[in-house]
PDB file of C-alpha atoms in Angstrom:
ATOM      1  CA  MET A   1     -76.126 -76.132-153.437  1.00  0.00           C
ATOM      2  CA  LYS A   2     -76.248 -77.340-156.988  1.00  0.00           C
ATOM      3  CA  TYR A   3     -74.426 -80.510-157.886  1.00  0.00           C
ATOM      4  CA  LEU A   4     -71.590 -80.728-160.359  1.00  0.00           C
ATOM      5  CA  VAL A   5     -73.354 -82.659-163.082  1.00  0.00           C
ATOM      6  CA  GLY A   6     -70.140 -82.764-165.088  1.00  0.00           C
ATOM      7  CA  CYS A   7     -68.303 -84.706-162.406  1.00  0.00           C
ATOM      8  CA  ALA A   8     -66.811 -87.817-163.935  1.00  0.00           C
ATOM      9  CA  MET A   9     -66.960 -89.828-160.732  1.00  0.00           C
ATOM     10  CA  VAL A  10     -70.322 -91.576-160.712  1.00  0.00           C
ATOM     11  CA  LEU A  11     -70.235 -94.428-158.239  1.00  0.00           C
ATOM     12  CA  SER A  12     -72.344 -97.548-158.251  1.00  0.00           C
ATOM     13  CA  PHE A  13     -74.243 -98.191-155.059  1.00  0.00           C
ATOM     14  CA  ALA A  14     -71.951-101.100-154.299  1.00  0.00           C
ATOM     15  CA  ALA A  15     -69.000 -98.713-154.273  1.00  0.00           C
ATOM     16  CA  ALA A  16     -70.728 -95.979-152.317  1.00  0.00           C
ATOM     17  CA  GLY A  17     -68.740 -96.722-149.183  1.00  0.00           C
ATOM     18  CA  SER A  18     -71.666 -97.479-146.934  1.00  0.00           C
ATOM     19  CA  PRO A  19     -70.690 -98.998-143.566  1.00  0.00           C
ATOM     20  CA  VAL A  20     -73.190-101.796-144.252  1.00  0.00           C
ATOM     21  CA  ALA A  21     -70.729-103.259-146.755  1.00  0.00           C
ATOM     22  CA  GLN A  22     -68.362-103.944-143.844  1.00  0.00           C
ATOM     23  CA  ALA A  23     -70.878-105.926-141.808  1.00  0.00           C
ATOM     24  CA  ASP A  24     -70.183-109.581-141.013  1.00  0.00           C
ATOM     25  CA  SER A  25     -73.286-110.793-142.825  1.00  0.00           C
ATOM     26  CA  ALA A  26     -74.196-109.852-146.361  1.00  0.00           C
ATOM     27  CA  PRO A  27     -76.926-107.210-146.283  1.00  0.00           C
ATOM     28  CA  THR A  28     -80.230-107.587-148.040  1.00  0.00           C
ATOM     29  CA  CYS A  29     -80.635-104.577-150.311  1.00  0.00           C
ATOM     30  CA  THR A  30     -83.436-103.108-152.366  1.00  0.00           C
ATOM     31  CA  ASP A  31     -82.627-100.628-155.125  1.00  0.00           C
ATOM     32  CA  THR A  32     -85.223 -98.098-156.253  1.00  0.00           C
ATOM     33  CA  PRO A  33     -83.496 -96.203-159.077  1.00  0.00           C
ATOM     34  CA  ASN A  34     -85.186 -93.024-160.253  1.00  0.00           C
ATOM     35  CA  SER A  35     -84.395 -89.751-161.990  1.00  0.00           C
ATOM     36  CA  TYR A  36     -82.674 -88.404-158.847  1.00  0.00           C
ATOM     37  CA  THR A  37     -80.370 -91.420-158.416  1.00  0.00           C
ATOM     38  CA  PRO A  38     -77.521 -90.165-160.670  1.00  0.00           C
ATOM     39  CA  GLY A  39     -77.492 -86.914-158.685  1.00  0.00           C
ATOM     40  CA  TRP A  40     -77.237 -88.862-155.447  1.00  0.00           C
ATOM     41  CA  GLN A  41     -74.348 -90.922-156.794  1.00  0.00           C
ATOM     42  CA  VAL A  42     -72.437 -87.837-157.949  1.00  0.00           C
ATOM     43  CA  GLY A  43     -73.205 -85.939-154.743  1.00  0.00           C
ATOM     44  CA  TRP A  44     -72.169 -88.851-152.547  1.00  0.00           C
ATOM     45  CA  ALA A  45     -68.898 -89.209-154.468  1.00  0.00           C
ATOM     46  CA  GLU A  46     -68.255 -85.511-153.815  1.00  0.00           C
ATOM     47  CA  TYR A  47     -69.111 -85.993-150.134  1.00  0.00           C
ATOM     48  CA  GLN A  48     -66.615 -88.839-149.833  1.00  0.00           C
ATOM     49  CA  ALA A  49     -63.953 -86.811-151.606  1.00  0.00           C
ATOM     50  CA  ALA A  50     -64.617 -83.831-149.329  1.00  0.00           C
ATOM     51  CA  MET A  51     -64.315 -86.023-146.235  1.00  0.00           C
ATOM     52  CA  LYS A  52     -60.925 -87.266-147.435  1.00  0.00           C
ATOM     53  CA  SER A  53     -59.540 -83.863-148.422  1.00  0.00           C
ATOM     54  CA  PRO A  54     -57.531 -81.676-146.033  1.00  0.00           C
ATOM     55  CA  SER A  55     -60.063 -78.854-146.396  1.00  0.00           C
ATOM     56  CA  SER A  56     -62.862 -80.943-144.901  1.00  0.00           C
ATOM     57  CA  GLY A  57     -60.528 -81.693-142.003  1.00  0.00           C
ATOM     58  CA  GLN A  58     -61.366 -78.151-140.877  1.00  0.00           C
ATOM     59  CA  SER A  59     -58.557 -76.210-142.639  1.00  0.00           C
ATOM     60  CA  GLY A  60     -60.426 -73.296-144.194  1.00  0.00           C
ATOM     61  CA  PHE A  61     -63.799 -74.635-143.043  1.00  0.00           C
ATOM     62  CA  THR A  62     -65.823 -73.865-139.945  1.00  0.00           C
ATOM     63  CA  THR A  63     -67.730 -76.324-137.774  1.00  0.00           C
ATOM     64  CA  ARG A  64     -70.621 -75.711-135.405  1.00  0.00           C
ATOM     65  CA  THR A  65     -72.187 -78.329-133.141  1.00  0.00           C
ATOM     66  CA  VAL A  66     -75.554 -78.178-131.392  1.00  0.00           C
ATOM     67  CA  ASP A  67     -77.567 -80.505-129.152  1.00  0.00           C
ATOM     68  CA  LEU A  68     -81.339 -80.380-129.475  1.00  0.00           C
ATOM     69  CA  PRO A  69     -83.039 -82.432-126.721  1.00  0.00           C
ATOM     70  CA  ILE A  70     -86.806 -82.825-126.546  1.00  0.00           C
ATOM     71  CA  THR A  71     -88.947 -84.945-124.229  1.00  0.00           C
ATOM     72  CA  ILE A  72     -92.009 -86.639-125.697  1.00  0.00           C
ATOM     73  CA  ASN A  73     -94.862 -88.049-123.631  1.00  0.00           C
ATOM     74  CA  ALA A  74     -94.855 -91.506-125.178  1.00  0.00           C
ATOM     75  CA  PRO A  75     -92.982 -94.796-124.636  1.00  0.00           C
ATOM     76  CA  LEU A  76     -89.619 -95.413-126.263  1.00  0.00           C
ATOM     77  CA  ALA A  77     -90.838 -97.984-128.795  1.00  0.00           C
ATOM     78  CA  LYS A  78     -93.504 -95.624-130.127  1.00  0.00           C
ATOM     79  CA  VAL A  79     -91.199 -92.608-130.302  1.00  0.00           C
ATOM     80  CA  TRP A  80     -88.452 -94.592-132.027  1.00  0.00           C
ATOM     81  CA  THR A  81     -90.811 -95.977-134.673  1.00  0.00           C
ATOM     82  CA  VAL A  82     -92.258 -92.580-135.549  1.00  0.00           C
ATOM     83  CA  TYR A  83     -89.181 -90.397-135.168  1.00  0.00           C
ATOM     84  CA  SER A  84     -86.787 -92.589-137.149  1.00  0.00           C
ATOM     85  CA  ASN A  85     -89.163 -92.804-140.130  1.00  0.00           C
ATOM     86  CA  LEU A  86     -88.015 -90.203-142.664  1.00  0.00           C
ATOM     87  CA  ARG A  87     -91.453 -89.982-144.247  1.00  0.00           C
ATOM     88  CA  ASN A  88     -92.861 -88.502-141.042  1.00  0.00           C
ATOM     89  CA  ASP A  89     -90.694 -85.409-141.512  1.00  0.00           C
ATOM     90  CA  ILE A  90     -92.612 -84.422-144.650  1.00  0.00           C
ATOM     91  CA  GLY A  91     -95.110 -81.705-143.791  1.00  0.00           C
ATOM     92  CA  ARG A  92     -93.418 -81.128-140.425  1.00  0.00           C
ATOM     93  CA  HIS A  93     -89.936 -80.023-141.451  1.00  0.00           C
ATOM     94  CA  PRO A  94     -90.445 -76.432-142.685  1.00  0.00           C
ATOM     95  CA  PHE A  95     -88.218 -76.838-145.785  1.00  0.00           C
ATOM     96  CA  LEU A  96     -88.761 -80.466-146.719  1.00  0.00           C
ATOM     97  CA  GLN A  97     -90.914 -81.229-149.761  1.00  0.00           C
ATOM     98  CA  ASP A  98     -90.194 -84.906-150.369  1.00  0.00           C
ATOM     99  CA  ILE A  99     -87.857 -87.831-149.659  1.00  0.00           C
ATOM    100  CA  ILE A 100     -86.620 -89.836-152.657  1.00  0.00           C
ATOM    101  CA  THR A 101     -85.147 -93.195-151.638  1.00  0.00           C
ATOM    102  CA  HIS A 102     -82.497 -94.834-153.836  1.00  0.00           C
ATOM    103  CA  ARG A 103     -81.449 -97.891-151.849  1.00  0.00           C
ATOM    104  CA  THR A 104     -82.217 -99.582-148.533  1.00  0.00           C
ATOM    105  CA  CYS A 105     -80.013-102.277-146.994  1.00  0.00           C
ATOM    106  CA  ASN A 106     -80.383-104.357-143.848  1.00  0.00           C
ATOM    107  CA  ASP A 107     -77.792-106.749-142.435  1.00  0.00           C
ATOM    108  CA  GLY A 108     -79.797-107.641-139.333  1.00  0.00           C
ATOM    109  CA  VAL A 109     -78.011-105.028-137.222  1.00  0.00           C
ATOM    110  CA  VAL A 110     -78.007-101.822-139.243  1.00  0.00           C
ATOM    111  CA  GLU A 111     -80.557-100.527-141.728  1.00  0.00           C
ATOM    112  CA  THR A 112     -79.055 -98.089-144.247  1.00  0.00           C
ATOM    113  CA  ILE A 113     -81.135 -95.748-146.385  1.00  0.00           C
ATOM    114  CA  ASP A 114     -79.634 -93.696-149.217  1.00  0.00           C
ATOM    115  CA  PHE A 115     -81.902 -90.807-150.171  1.00  0.00           C
ATOM    116  CA  THR A 116     -82.298 -87.349-151.632  1.00  0.00           C
ATOM    117  CA  ALA A 117     -84.196 -84.724-149.648  1.00  0.00           C
ATOM    118  CA  LEU A 118     -85.994 -82.183-151.812  1.00  0.00           C
ATOM    119  CA  GLU A 119     -86.163 -78.885-149.940  1.00  0.00           C
ATOM    120  CA  ASN A 120     -87.220 -75.290-150.507  1.00  0.00           C
ATOM    121  CA  VAL A 121     -84.709 -73.321-148.440  1.00  0.00           C
ATOM    122  CA  PRO A 122     -85.620 -69.682-147.730  1.00  0.00           C
ATOM    123  CA  MET A 123     -82.969 -67.211-148.886  1.00  0.00           C
ATOM    124  CA  GLY A 124     -84.228 -63.718-148.244  1.00  0.00           C
ATOM    125  CA  SER A 125     -87.403 -63.135-150.236  1.00  0.00           C
ATOM    126  CA  VAL A 126     -87.100 -66.321-152.328  1.00  0.00           C
ATOM    127  CA  ASP A 127     -86.938 -70.067-151.708  1.00  0.00           C
ATOM    128  CA  TYR A 128     -84.007 -72.042-153.101  1.00  0.00           C
ATOM    129  CA  PRO A 129     -84.880 -75.544-154.413  1.00  0.00           C
ATOM    130  CA  ALA A 130     -82.145 -77.669-152.807  1.00  0.00           C
ATOM    131  CA  LYS A 131     -81.397 -81.339-153.337  1.00  0.00           C
ATOM    132  CA  THR A 132     -79.648 -82.688-150.253  1.00  0.00           C
ATOM    133  CA  GLN A 133     -77.899 -86.034-150.739  1.00  0.00           C
ATOM    134  CA  ALA A 134     -77.943 -88.114-147.575  1.00  0.00           C
ATOM    135  CA  GLU A 135     -77.597 -91.473-145.885  1.00  0.00           C
ATOM    136  CA  GLN A 136     -79.376 -92.637-142.737  1.00  0.00           C
ATOM    137  CA  ARG A 137     -78.082 -95.589-140.667  1.00  0.00           C
ATOM    138  CA  LEU A 138     -80.443 -96.978-138.044  1.00  0.00           C
ATOM    139  CA  TYR A 139     -79.398 -99.100-135.055  1.00  0.00           C
ATOM    140  CA  PRO A 140     -82.784-100.206-133.677  1.00  0.00           C
ATOM    141  CA  ALA A 141     -81.404-102.515-130.974  1.00  0.00           C
ATOM    142  CA  ASP A 142     -79.534 -99.580-129.446  1.00  0.00           C
ATOM    143  CA  HIS A 143     -82.157 -96.953-130.259  1.00  0.00           C
ATOM    144  CA  TYR A 144     -80.060 -94.451-132.131  1.00  0.00           C
ATOM    145  CA  TYR A 145     -79.447 -93.492-135.729  1.00  0.00           C
ATOM    146  CA  LEU A 146     -76.873 -91.543-137.736  1.00  0.00           C
ATOM    147  CA  THR A 147     -77.483 -89.312-140.730  1.00  0.00           C
ATOM    148  CA  ASP A 148     -74.854 -87.744-142.973  1.00  0.00           C
ATOM    149  CA  SER A 149     -75.839 -85.193-145.610  1.00  0.00           C
ATOM    150  CA  TYR A 150     -74.104 -83.186-148.307  1.00  0.00           C
ATOM    151  CA  ASP A 151     -74.871 -80.059-150.306  1.00  0.00           C
ATOM    152  CA  GLN A 152     -72.684 -78.108-152.678  1.00  0.00           C
ATOM    153  CA  PRO A 153     -70.357 -76.386-152.024  1.00  0.00           C
ATOM    154  CA  ASP A 154     -69.072 -78.852-149.404  1.00  0.00           C
ATOM    155  CA  VAL A 155     -71.818 -78.164-146.853  1.00  0.00           C
ATOM    156  CA  ILE A 156     -71.742 -81.268-144.670  1.00  0.00           C
ATOM    157  CA  THR A 157     -73.970 -82.257-141.767  1.00  0.00           C
ATOM    158  CA  HIS A 158     -73.460 -85.151-139.354  1.00  0.00           C
ATOM    159  CA  GLN A 159     -76.255 -86.141-136.982  1.00  0.00           C
ATOM    160  CA  LYS A 160     -76.518 -88.633-134.136  1.00  0.00           C
ATOM    161  CA  ILE A 161     -80.052 -88.993-132.783  1.00  0.00           C
ATOM    162  CA  THR A 162     -80.358 -90.859-129.489  1.00  0.00           C
ATOM    163  CA  PHE A 163     -83.472 -92.066-127.632  1.00  0.00           C
ATOM    164  CA  THR A 164     -83.601 -92.401-123.838  1.00  0.00           C
ATOM    165  CA  ASP A 165     -86.382 -94.138-121.924  1.00  0.00           C
ATOM    166  CA  ASN A 166     -87.036 -91.955-118.870  1.00  0.00           C
ATOM    167  CA  GLY A 167     -88.895 -94.721-117.041  1.00  0.00           C
ATOM    168  CA  ASN A 168     -92.119 -92.718-116.678  1.00  0.00           C
ATOM    169  CA  ASN A 169     -93.675 -93.355-120.090  1.00  0.00           C
ATOM    170  CA  THR A 170     -91.729 -90.465-121.599  1.00  0.00           C
ATOM    171  CA  THR A 171     -88.801 -90.522-124.013  1.00  0.00           C
ATOM    172  CA  THR A 172     -86.067 -87.948-124.475  1.00  0.00           C
ATOM    173  CA  VAL A 173     -84.692 -87.581-127.975  1.00  0.00           C
ATOM    174  CA  ASN A 174     -81.444 -85.696-128.510  1.00  0.00           C
ATOM    175  CA  GLU A 175     -80.236 -84.571-131.909  1.00  0.00           C
ATOM    176  CA  HIS A 176     -76.468 -84.026-131.813  1.00  0.00           C
ATOM    177  CA  ILE A 177     -75.728 -82.154-135.045  1.00  0.00           C
ATOM    178  CA  THR A 178     -72.421 -80.979-136.501  1.00  0.00           C
ATOM    179  CA  PHE A 179     -72.492 -78.500-139.378  1.00  0.00           C
ATOM    180  CA  THR A 180     -69.381 -77.985-141.515  1.00  0.00           C
ATOM    181  CA  ALA A 181     -69.131 -75.297-144.196  1.00  0.00           C
ATOM    182  CA  ASP A 182     -67.090 -72.438-145.557  1.00  0.00           C
ATOM    183  CA  PRO A 183     -66.973 -69.547-143.027  1.00  0.00           C
ATOM    184  CA  ALA A 184     -69.154 -67.465-145.366  1.00  0.00           C
ATOM    185  CA  LEU A 185     -71.889 -70.123-145.229  1.00  0.00           C
ATOM    186  CA  ILE A 186     -71.624 -71.554-141.713  1.00  0.00           C
ATOM    187  CA  GLY A 187     -73.872 -68.985-140.037  1.00  0.00           C
ATOM    188  CA  PHE A 188     -76.675 -69.427-142.546  1.00  0.00           C
ATOM    189  CA  THR A 189     -76.228 -73.222-142.577  1.00  0.00           C
ATOM    190  CA  ALA A 190     -76.177 -73.693-138.807  1.00  0.00           C
ATOM    191  CA  ASP A 191     -78.916 -71.164-138.020  1.00  0.00           C
ATOM    192  CA  ASN A 192     -81.319 -72.440-140.694  1.00  0.00           C
ATOM    193  CA  GLY A 193     -80.504 -76.067-139.904  1.00  0.00           C
ATOM    194  CA  THR A 194     -81.033 -75.604-136.178  1.00  0.00           C
ATOM    195  CA  SER A 195     -84.309 -73.720-136.535  1.00  0.00           C
ATOM    196  CA  SER A 196     -85.728 -76.242-139.009  1.00  0.00           C
ATOM    197  CA  HIS A 197     -84.804 -79.175-136.774  1.00  0.00           C
ATOM    198  CA  ARG A 198     -86.419 -77.519-133.757  1.00  0.00           C
ATOM    199  CA  ALA A 199     -89.585 -76.937-135.801  1.00  0.00           C
ATOM    200  CA  TYR A 200     -89.997 -80.530-136.937  1.00  0.00           C
ATOM    201  CA  GLN A 201     -89.087 -81.835-133.461  1.00  0.00           C
ATOM    202  CA  ALA A 202     -91.955 -79.792-132.044  1.00  0.00           C
ATOM    203  CA  ALA A 203     -94.290 -81.027-134.780  1.00  0.00           C
ATOM    204  CA  LEU A 204     -93.330 -84.664-134.204  1.00  0.00           C
ATOM    205  CA  LYS A 205     -93.834 -84.252-130.444  1.00  0.00           C
ATOM    206  CA  ARG A 206     -97.253 -82.687-131.013  1.00  0.00           C
ATOM    207  CA  ASP A 207     -98.435 -85.377-133.434  1.00  0.00           C
ATOM    208  CA  ILE A 208     -97.093 -88.298-131.393  1.00  0.00           C
ATOM    209  CA  GLU A 209     -98.751 -87.002-128.249  1.00  0.00           C
ATOM    210  CA  ASN A 210    -102.094 -86.192-129.902  1.00  0.00           C
ATOM    211  CA  GLY A 211    -102.261 -89.553-131.679  1.00  0.00           C
ATOM    212  CA  THR A 212    -101.871 -88.260-135.251  1.00  0.00           C
ATOM    213  CA  LEU A 213     -98.758 -90.432-135.594  1.00  0.00           C
TER     214      LEU A 213
END
């Protein structure tokens, strides 16, 4: 899961291919460059290249998809605000150490956040310090968001998180997650990814319901 620091393709944020750039109105963007930003740019260029290559179109790669629904005893507006905030995952996701934001954009419809997730991923008796390059796109009017993430070597995750008002002061959140990786890595990727998502879902549910969040 290291990044190819020698890769010559280092994109500017403006060329990063974010869907926000295609919006009808010009987005308002805030850049927060930091020491992790070059890694995000290189990693995101590799992600885009992988998505365009035949191999990422499933030839030689394996895909697994899971749905992780959870019902939280709180109204939709509250659950959306807490659950869609990346910072609330820190301390609740079992691998996540920090979120480093590089750019946020808002065009009045979609808010896009480019970020690096710093994780300690357990591999046997040791933890591997991973840097996951990712982009989150929030659609608050429709109460769903999308997250794409990339790790070397071509480990790609697509997520669609939807929020449903059950009409009884509860909200059901479903994480629809697709993992794509080499067959040798797909079991580890999907199993670890699924278990970590279930863990932070349970922690978010607990802390929303007990008033911590």
